[in-house]
Amino acid sequence: VASDLIELERRAQELLDPGVYGFFAGGADEEVTLAANLAAWTRLRLRPHVLRDVSSVATATTLLGQPLPTPFLVAPMAYHRLAHPDGEVATAAGAARAGVPLVASTQASVSLEDTAAAEPEAPRWFQLYVHRDRGYAAELVHRAAAGGYRALVLTVDLAAYGNRLRDVRNEFKLPSWLRIANAADRFNDDDDDPVSIASQFDPGLSPDVIGWLRELEDLPVVVKGVLRGDDAVACLDAGASAVIVSNHGGRQLDGAVATADALPEVVAAVGGRAEVYVDGGVRRGTDVLKALALGARAALVGRPVIWALATGGAEGVQAVLDGLRAELERAMMLCGTASLDALTPDLVVR
Ligand SMILES: Cc1cc2nc3c(=O)[nH]c(=O)nc-3n(C[C@H](O)[C@H](O)[C@H](O)COP(=O)(O)O)c2cc1C
C-alpha cells in the first residue's frame, strides 16, 4: 500500500503504457493550472483548535439529502479500462466498499447499466456531456434515471477540448478495443481520437439546458466546471441543485484559477442556497479539511482513483478512499474539530 497518493502515482506510472499514463496525468498546454490546483491546497495554512474533545470524530454527511459516511465522491473520468481490464466495474466495487459514490462518466468504457449492475445498492451519480445530438443526450438521461443514478452532473467546461500537449507529443490514440460503452457504436466506432470524439459535444449550451434536463427526468442537476460566483448564481437560477467548482483537473483552460482559490468566491455568491462541491488536486485529508472549511460540502477525487485502479483494482480503489477518510479523521482530530459542522473558514489562513 502506498503511504500517500503522490507515491501511488509513481507506482502507476511504472505500470502503465507511457501514452496512457500521459493521458491520465496530463493537463492542458503548459499545465499551469494542473500544478496550481495542487499548490493552492498546499499553500493554505491551518489554525487548529486545541482542547476541544476529539475523542470521537464523525465524517458523516448528506449530499443532496442522501446520507453518506464521508464527504467524498469519485470524480467522473473517461475510459477506466485503460487503467484496468475491469474498468468502471472495479472502480464501482472499490468505491462501494468505501461508501463513496461513483460519478460515472458519459465517456466511460463500461456502460452505465453494467456499472450499476456491478453494485446495485451503491449510491451513484451520472456525469453528462450534452451531445449536439440531443436525442442521444436525452436517451442518456433516461437511461441514467432507469439505472438508479441519483443525480445528473452536467459538465460545462468542455466547450472545446483542451490542448493536451502530452497527448499531442505522444501521438496518443485510444486502443481499438476500447469502446465508449454508453454510445454502443452509435457514433464512429472506429474513432480513436479523443479530440474528435469531444467535437460531438455541443458548444452552444446556455443555462437553459439545465431546465431542459430537469423536464426530462426528476433528477437533481449538479453543474460541474464552475469557477465564478456569477456563473454559480446563474446555474442555480436556472434550476441547478448544486455546483462543482472545477477546472477539469487542469485539462481544459490552462491558466484558469486554481479551484482552492475560486472556491471562496463561489461559496459566497451561492450564500447557502445550494451545496457547493470542489475538485482538482485534492490529495490529502488536510486538503479535504481545507475545502470543507472554505465552504465546500464535499470534494471529488480524480486521478488518485485511477492510480489506485491501475495498481490494485477494486481493492486499490477502496484502499485509497479508506486512506483518505483516515487522513481526514486525523486532520479533524489535530484541528480540534469533531464533526464536519465544526469546519469553518477561520480554520484556514488564506
Ligand atoms: C483521465 C481523466 C478523464 C476525465 N474525464 C472526465 C469526464 O469524462 N467527464 C468529466 O466531467 N470530467 C472528467 N475529468 C475531470 C475530473 O472529473 C475532475 O474534474 C478532475 O480530474 C479532478 O482533478 P484531480 O484529478 O486533480 O483530482 C477527467 C479527468 C481525468 C484525469
Short mmCIF file of C-alpha atoms and ligand atoms in Angstrom, two decimals:
data_model
loop_
_atom_site.label_atom_id
_atom_site.label_comp_id
_atom_site.label_asym_id
_atom_site.label_seq_id
_atom_site.Cartn_x
_atom_site.Cartn_y
_atom_site.Cartn_z
CA VAL A 1 0.00 0.00 0.00
CA ALA A 2 1.37 3.39 -0.96
CA SER A 3 1.93 5.70 2.00
CA ASP A 4 0.37 8.60 0.16
CA LEU A 5 -1.31 9.47 -3.09
CA ILE A 6 1.75 11.12 -4.59
CA GLU A 7 3.71 7.89 -4.21
CA LEU A 8 0.79 5.94 -5.63
CA GLU A 9 1.05 7.92 -8.87
CA ARG A 10 4.70 6.95 -9.21
CA ARG A 11 3.75 3.28 -8.92
CA ALA A 12 1.02 3.61 -11.52
CA GLN A 13 3.40 5.35 -13.88
CA GLU A 14 5.74 2.36 -13.73
CA LEU A 15 2.91 0.03 -14.72
CA LEU A 16 1.10 1.97 -17.42
CA ASP A 17 1.98 2.46 -21.06
CA PRO A 18 3.56 5.94 -21.32
CA GLY A 19 0.85 7.25 -23.65
CA VAL A 20 -1.90 6.07 -21.31
CA TYR A 21 -0.09 7.48 -18.29
CA GLY A 22 0.25 10.82 -20.08
CA PHE A 23 -3.46 10.83 -20.95
CA PHE A 24 -4.45 10.30 -17.31
CA ALA A 25 -1.82 12.50 -15.70
CA GLY A 26 -1.66 15.36 -18.13
CA GLY A 27 -3.21 18.79 -18.31
CA ALA A 28 -3.65 21.42 -20.99
CA ASP A 29 -0.83 23.44 -22.53
CA GLU A 30 1.92 24.30 -20.02
CA GLU A 31 -0.01 22.57 -17.20
CA VAL A 32 -0.03 25.77 -15.17
CA THR A 33 -3.49 25.08 -13.79
CA LEU A 34 -2.74 21.41 -13.16
CA ALA A 35 0.14 22.45 -10.91
CA ALA A 36 -1.77 25.39 -9.43
CA ASN A 37 -4.54 23.13 -8.17
CA LEU A 38 -2.07 21.14 -6.07
CA ALA A 39 -0.13 24.19 -4.94
CA ALA A 40 -3.21 26.13 -3.88
CA TRP A 41 -4.33 23.50 -1.35
CA THR A 42 -0.77 23.18 -0.07
CA ARG A 43 -0.38 26.94 0.29
CA LEU A 44 -3.33 27.29 2.66
CA ARG A 45 -2.32 27.08 6.31
CA LEU A 46 -4.40 25.79 9.17
CA ARG A 47 -5.28 27.44 12.51
CA PRO A 48 -6.05 24.41 14.65
CA HIS A 49 -8.02 24.49 17.88
CA VAL A 50 -6.77 22.62 20.94
CA LEU A 51 -8.60 21.24 23.98
CA ARG A 52 -11.77 20.51 22.01
CA ASP A 53 -12.63 16.90 22.93
CA VAL A 54 -11.95 14.94 19.77
CA SER A 55 -12.24 11.50 21.35
CA SER A 56 -14.65 10.70 18.56
CA VAL A 57 -14.76 12.43 15.20
CA ALA A 58 -17.56 11.98 12.67
CA THR A 59 -17.11 12.36 8.91
CA ALA A 60 -20.71 11.51 8.08
CA THR A 61 -22.68 13.96 5.95
CA THR A 62 -25.51 14.22 3.47
CA LEU A 63 -25.15 15.16 -0.19
CA LEU A 64 -28.36 16.25 -1.93
CA GLY A 65 -30.18 14.79 1.05
CA GLN A 66 -28.53 11.39 0.79
CA PRO A 67 -26.70 10.17 3.93
CA LEU A 68 -23.07 9.23 3.29
CA PRO A 69 -20.20 8.16 5.56
CA THR A 70 -17.71 10.65 4.11
CA PRO A 71 -17.77 13.94 2.18
CA PHE A 72 -16.13 12.36 -0.89
CA LEU A 73 -17.17 11.49 -4.42
CA VAL A 74 -15.21 9.73 -7.14
CA ALA A 75 -14.84 12.32 -9.93
CA PRO A 76 -16.17 11.36 -13.35
CA MET A 77 -13.35 10.16 -15.57
CA ALA A 78 -13.35 8.60 -19.00
CA TYR A 79 -12.02 5.18 -20.02
CA HIS A 80 -11.19 3.33 -16.78
CA ARG A 81 -10.44 0.21 -18.82
CA LEU A 82 -7.24 1.93 -19.95
CA ALA A 83 -6.11 1.54 -16.33
CA HIS A 84 -7.53 -1.90 -15.52
CA PRO A 85 -9.25 -4.63 -17.57
CA ASP A 86 -12.39 -4.48 -15.41
CA GLY A 87 -12.55 -0.70 -15.74
CA GLU A 88 -15.52 1.04 -14.16
CA VAL A 89 -16.84 -2.25 -12.72
CA ALA A 90 -13.77 -2.45 -10.48
CA THR A 91 -13.94 1.26 -9.62
CA ALA A 92 -17.60 0.90 -8.68
CA ALA A 93 -16.80 -2.09 -6.44
CA GLY A 94 -13.97 -0.32 -4.64
CA ALA A 95 -15.93 2.89 -4.20
CA ALA A 96 -18.97 0.99 -2.92
CA ARG A 97 -16.90 -0.79 -0.28
CA ALA A 98 -15.58 2.58 0.88
CA GLY A 99 -19.09 4.06 0.86
CA VAL A 100 -18.14 6.70 -1.71
CA PRO A 101 -20.50 7.46 -4.61
CA LEU A 102 -19.08 6.99 -8.08
CA VAL A 103 -19.86 9.68 -10.63
CA ALA A 104 -19.92 7.64 -13.84
CA SER A 105 -18.74 9.44 -17.00
CA THR A 106 -20.63 9.75 -20.26
CA GLN A 107 -17.32 8.60 -21.78
CA ALA A 108 -16.99 5.51 -19.62
CA SER A 109 -15.55 2.32 -21.03
CA VAL A 110 -18.28 0.25 -19.31
CA SER A 111 -21.93 1.11 -19.92
CA LEU A 112 -23.85 2.90 -17.20
CA GLU A 113 -26.14 -0.15 -16.94
CA ASP A 114 -23.25 -2.58 -16.40
CA THR A 115 -21.62 -0.24 -13.88
CA ALA A 116 -24.90 0.00 -11.96
CA ALA A 117 -25.40 -3.79 -12.10
CA ALA A 118 -21.95 -4.32 -10.59
CA GLU A 119 -23.04 -2.60 -7.36
CA PRO A 120 -26.81 -2.28 -7.44
CA GLU A 121 -27.11 -0.90 -3.90
CA ALA A 122 -24.28 1.62 -4.14
CA PRO A 123 -25.06 5.34 -4.47
CA ARG A 124 -24.14 6.63 -7.91
CA TRP A 125 -24.44 9.78 -9.99
CA PHE A 126 -24.17 10.17 -13.75
CA GLN A 127 -21.98 12.77 -15.49
CA LEU A 128 -23.45 14.12 -18.70
CA TYR A 129 -21.79 15.71 -21.67
CA VAL A 130 -24.62 17.15 -23.78
CA HIS A 131 -24.13 15.94 -27.34
CA ARG A 132 -25.07 18.01 -30.36
CA ASP A 133 -27.39 15.06 -30.96
CA ARG A 134 -29.95 15.98 -28.30
CA GLY A 135 -31.78 12.73 -28.85
CA TYR A 136 -28.72 10.90 -27.58
CA ALA A 137 -28.33 13.27 -24.63
CA ALA A 138 -31.96 12.71 -23.67
CA GLU A 139 -31.54 8.95 -24.05
CA LEU A 140 -28.58 9.03 -21.62
CA VAL A 141 -30.64 10.98 -19.07
CA HIS A 142 -33.49 8.46 -19.24
CA ARG A 143 -31.08 5.54 -19.01
CA ALA A 144 -29.35 7.12 -16.01
CA ALA A 145 -32.67 7.53 -14.20
CA ALA A 146 -33.67 3.96 -15.03
CA GLY A 147 -30.27 2.75 -13.82
CA GLY A 148 -30.69 4.22 -10.37
CA TYR A 149 -28.32 7.15 -10.77
CA ARG A 150 -29.47 9.78 -8.28
CA ALA A 151 -28.12 12.97 -9.81
CA LEU A 152 -27.01 14.36 -13.15
CA VAL A 153 -23.61 16.02 -13.15
CA LEU A 154 -23.67 18.38 -16.11
CA THR A 155 -20.12 19.16 -17.21
CA VAL A 156 -19.89 22.63 -18.75
CA ASP A 157 -16.17 23.32 -19.12
CA LEU A 158 -15.62 21.40 -22.35
CA ALA A 159 -16.95 23.81 -24.97
CA ALA A 160 -13.74 22.93 -26.80
CA TYR A 161 -11.30 20.15 -26.00
CA GLY A 162 -8.28 21.36 -24.03
CA ASN A 163 -4.93 21.28 -25.77
CA ARG A 164 -3.40 18.28 -24.04
CA LEU A 165 0.21 18.59 -25.11
CA ARG A 166 1.35 15.29 -23.62
CA ASP A 167 -1.17 13.52 -25.86
CA VAL A 168 -0.03 15.55 -28.86
CA ARG A 169 3.62 14.70 -28.20
CA ASN A 170 2.83 11.04 -27.55
CA GLU A 171 0.51 10.93 -30.58
CA PHE A 172 -1.91 9.30 -28.15
CA LYS A 173 -4.79 7.36 -29.70
CA LEU A 174 -7.36 5.20 -27.97
CA PRO A 175 -6.72 1.49 -28.48
CA SER A 176 -9.04 -0.18 -30.97
CA TRP A 177 -10.57 -2.47 -28.31
CA LEU A 178 -11.73 0.46 -26.18
CA ARG A 179 -15.39 1.41 -26.51
CA ILE A 180 -17.35 4.44 -25.42
CA ALA A 181 -19.67 1.90 -23.92
CA ASN A 182 -22.70 4.17 -23.41
CA ALA A 183 -22.75 5.01 -27.11
CA ALA A 184 -22.70 1.36 -28.21
CA ASP A 185 -21.08 2.08 -31.56
CA ARG A 186 -23.65 4.76 -32.26
CA PHE A 187 -21.01 7.23 -33.36
CA ASN A 188 -17.92 6.32 -35.38
CA ASP A 189 -16.98 3.12 -33.64
CA ASP A 190 -13.52 3.26 -35.15
CA ASP A 191 -12.86 6.76 -33.87
CA ASP A 192 -9.69 6.59 -31.79
CA ASP A 193 -9.06 10.30 -31.31
CA PRO A 194 -10.28 11.90 -28.04
CA VAL A 195 -10.24 15.32 -29.71
CA SER A 196 -12.62 14.38 -32.48
CA ILE A 197 -14.82 12.43 -30.06
CA ALA A 198 -15.18 15.57 -27.95
CA SER A 199 -16.28 17.54 -31.01
CA GLN A 200 -19.61 15.70 -30.69
CA PHE A 201 -20.37 17.74 -27.56
CA ASP A 202 -22.48 20.86 -28.01
CA PRO A 203 -20.53 24.12 -27.57
CA GLY A 204 -23.77 26.09 -27.83
CA LEU A 205 -25.06 25.43 -24.31
CA SER A 206 -26.66 28.11 -22.15
CA PRO A 207 -28.23 27.88 -18.67
CA ASP A 208 -31.48 26.85 -20.39
CA VAL A 209 -30.04 23.36 -20.77
CA ILE A 210 -30.49 22.89 -17.01
CA GLY A 211 -34.26 23.38 -17.29
CA TRP A 212 -34.34 21.06 -20.30
CA LEU A 213 -32.64 18.31 -18.27
CA ARG A 214 -34.99 18.78 -15.34
CA GLU A 215 -38.00 18.31 -17.62
CA LEU A 216 -36.61 15.02 -18.90
CA GLU A 217 -36.35 13.28 -15.54
CA ASP A 218 -36.84 14.07 -11.89
CA LEU A 219 -33.13 14.16 -11.11
CA PRO A 220 -31.19 16.96 -9.43
CA VAL A 221 -28.75 18.71 -11.77
CA VAL A 222 -25.26 19.44 -10.45
CA VAL A 223 -23.26 21.77 -12.70
CA LYS A 224 -19.58 20.85 -12.91
CA GLY A 225 -16.89 23.24 -14.05
CA VAL A 226 -17.97 26.50 -12.41
CA LEU A 227 -15.17 28.89 -11.34
CA ARG A 228 -17.06 32.15 -10.76
CA GLY A 229 -19.71 33.32 -8.35
CA ASP A 230 -21.86 34.93 -11.04
CA ASP A 231 -21.96 31.72 -13.07
CA ALA A 232 -22.88 29.70 -9.99
CA VAL A 233 -25.82 32.01 -9.34
CA ALA A 234 -26.92 31.75 -12.98
CA CYS A 235 -26.88 27.94 -12.69
CA LEU A 236 -28.99 27.99 -9.53
CA ASP A 237 -31.43 30.49 -11.04
CA ALA A 238 -31.81 28.10 -13.98
CA GLY A 239 -32.71 25.21 -11.68
CA ALA A 240 -29.44 23.55 -10.67
CA SER A 241 -29.32 21.88 -7.25
CA ALA A 242 -25.57 22.23 -6.70
CA VAL A 243 -22.37 23.30 -8.41
CA ILE A 244 -18.90 21.79 -8.56
CA VAL A 245 -16.01 24.23 -8.51
CA SER A 246 -13.71 22.57 -11.02
CA ASN A 247 -11.28 23.32 -13.81
CA HIS A 248 -11.42 19.73 -15.04
CA GLY A 249 -8.20 18.88 -13.26
CA GLY A 250 -6.29 21.44 -15.33
CA ARG A 251 -7.14 19.62 -18.56
CA GLN A 252 -9.18 22.37 -20.22
CA LEU A 253 -8.34 26.09 -19.93
CA ASP A 254 -4.71 26.39 -18.91
CA GLY A 255 -4.23 29.46 -16.74
CA ALA A 256 -7.65 29.03 -15.19
CA VAL A 257 -7.75 29.83 -11.50
CA ALA A 258 -6.91 27.05 -9.04
CA THR A 259 -10.04 25.57 -7.51
CA ALA A 260 -8.98 26.26 -3.91
CA ASP A 261 -8.70 29.93 -4.92
CA ALA A 262 -12.05 30.01 -6.74
CA LEU A 263 -13.98 28.21 -4.02
CA PRO A 264 -14.50 31.10 -1.54
CA GLU A 265 -15.97 33.38 -4.23
CA VAL A 266 -18.41 30.71 -5.35
CA VAL A 267 -19.40 29.82 -1.79
CA ALA A 268 -20.02 33.49 -1.02
CA ALA A 269 -22.12 34.03 -4.14
CA VAL A 270 -24.18 30.88 -3.52
CA GLY A 271 -24.78 32.08 0.04
CA GLY A 272 -26.16 28.80 1.37
CA ARG A 273 -28.80 28.42 -1.37
CA ALA A 274 -27.26 25.17 -2.59
CA GLU A 275 -24.47 22.72 -2.00
CA VAL A 276 -21.05 23.54 -3.44
CA TYR A 277 -18.50 20.80 -4.16
CA VAL A 278 -14.92 21.11 -5.34
CA ASP A 279 -12.32 19.05 -7.17
CA GLY A 280 -8.81 19.43 -8.54
CA GLY A 281 -5.65 18.41 -6.74
CA VAL A 282 -7.32 17.04 -3.62
CA ARG A 283 -4.70 14.58 -2.44
CA ARG A 284 -4.66 14.60 1.36
CA GLY A 285 -7.03 14.61 4.28
CA THR A 286 -5.89 18.13 5.09
CA ASP A 287 -6.90 19.22 1.55
CA VAL A 288 -10.41 17.89 2.18
CA LEU A 289 -10.50 19.61 5.56
CA LYS A 290 -9.46 22.92 3.96
CA ALA A 291 -12.08 22.54 1.23
CA LEU A 292 -14.84 21.95 3.75
CA ALA A 293 -13.62 24.77 5.97
CA LEU A 294 -13.88 27.10 2.96
CA GLY A 295 -17.49 26.08 2.46
CA ALA A 296 -17.46 23.04 0.18
CA ARG A 297 -19.87 20.29 1.19
CA ALA A 298 -17.78 17.56 -0.47
CA ALA A 299 -14.65 17.01 -2.51
CA LEU A 300 -14.33 14.88 -5.63
CA VAL A 301 -11.18 12.84 -6.13
CA GLY A 302 -9.95 12.23 -9.65
CA ARG A 303 -6.58 10.88 -10.74
CA PRO A 304 -5.67 9.12 -7.46
CA VAL A 305 -8.59 6.77 -8.08
CA ILE A 306 -7.16 5.92 -11.50
CA TRP A 307 -3.72 5.27 -9.98
CA ALA A 308 -5.34 3.04 -7.38
CA LEU A 309 -7.31 1.19 -10.03
CA ALA A 310 -4.22 0.65 -12.15
CA THR A 311 -2.12 -0.64 -9.27
CA GLY A 312 -4.70 -2.53 -7.23
CA GLY A 313 -8.07 -2.85 -8.97
CA ALA A 314 -11.17 -2.64 -6.77
CA GLU A 315 -9.14 -3.26 -3.61
CA GLY A 316 -6.80 -0.46 -4.53
CA VAL A 317 -9.68 1.95 -5.06
CA GLN A 318 -11.16 1.02 -1.71
CA ALA A 319 -7.77 1.39 -0.01
CA VAL A 320 -7.23 4.87 -1.40
CA LEU A 321 -10.66 6.08 -0.37
CA ASP A 322 -10.43 4.45 3.08
CA GLY A 323 -7.00 6.00 3.45
CA LEU A 324 -8.32 9.44 2.60
CA ARG A 325 -11.03 9.00 5.20
CA ALA A 326 -8.44 8.04 7.82
CA GLU A 327 -6.39 11.10 6.88
CA LEU A 328 -9.45 13.34 7.19
CA GLU A 329 -10.22 11.89 10.62
CA ARG A 330 -6.66 12.53 11.77
CA ALA A 331 -6.73 16.07 10.38
CA MET A 332 -10.01 16.74 12.18
CA MET A 333 -8.59 15.48 15.48
CA LEU A 334 -5.50 17.61 15.08
CA CYS A 335 -7.65 20.65 14.24
CA GLY A 336 -9.89 20.12 17.25
CA THR A 337 -12.95 19.61 15.09
CA ALA A 338 -15.12 16.64 15.97
CA SER A 339 -17.67 16.99 13.18
CA LEU A 340 -17.86 18.43 9.69
CA ASP A 341 -20.08 21.23 11.01
CA ALA A 342 -17.10 22.45 13.01
CA LEU A 343 -15.09 23.06 9.82
CA THR A 344 -15.39 26.83 9.48
CA PRO A 345 -13.42 29.37 7.42
CA ASP A 346 -11.46 30.66 10.42
CA LEU A 347 -9.52 27.37 10.43
CA VAL A 348 -7.76 28.45 7.25
CA VAL A 349 -5.29 31.27 6.62
CA ARG A 350 -5.56 32.43 3.01
C1 LIG B 1 -8.26 10.93 -17.25
C2 LIG B 1 -9.35 11.90 -16.89
C3 LIG B 1 -10.57 11.81 -17.54
C4 LIG B 1 -11.59 12.70 -17.21
N1 LIG B 1 -12.80 12.55 -17.80
C5 LIG B 1 -13.82 13.35 -17.41
C6 LIG B 1 -15.12 13.13 -17.93
O1 LIG B 1 -15.36 12.23 -18.72
N2 LIG B 1 -16.11 13.97 -17.51
C7 LIG B 1 -15.88 14.99 -16.62
O2 LIG B 1 -16.80 15.72 -16.27
N3 LIG B 1 -14.65 15.20 -16.11
C8 LIG B 1 -13.63 14.40 -16.47
N4 LIG B 1 -12.39 14.58 -15.90
C9 LIG B 1 -12.20 15.62 -14.86
C10 LIG B 1 -12.46 15.06 -13.45
O3 LIG B 1 -13.83 14.80 -13.25
C11 LIG B 1 -12.03 16.02 -12.34
O4 LIG B 1 -12.60 17.29 -12.57
C12 LIG B 1 -10.53 16.17 -12.17
O5 LIG B 1 -9.84 15.01 -12.56
C13 LIG B 1 -10.23 16.49 -10.72
O6 LIG B 1 -8.89 16.75 -10.54
P1 LIG B 1 -7.84 15.68 -9.93
O7 LIG B 1 -7.64 14.65 -10.98
O8 LIG B 1 -6.67 16.55 -9.69
O9 LIG B 1 -8.41 15.10 -8.64
C14 LIG B 1 -11.37 13.71 -16.24
C15 LIG B 1 -10.13 13.78 -15.60
C16 LIG B 1 -9.13 12.89 -15.90
C17 LIG B 1 -7.83 12.97 -15.16
#
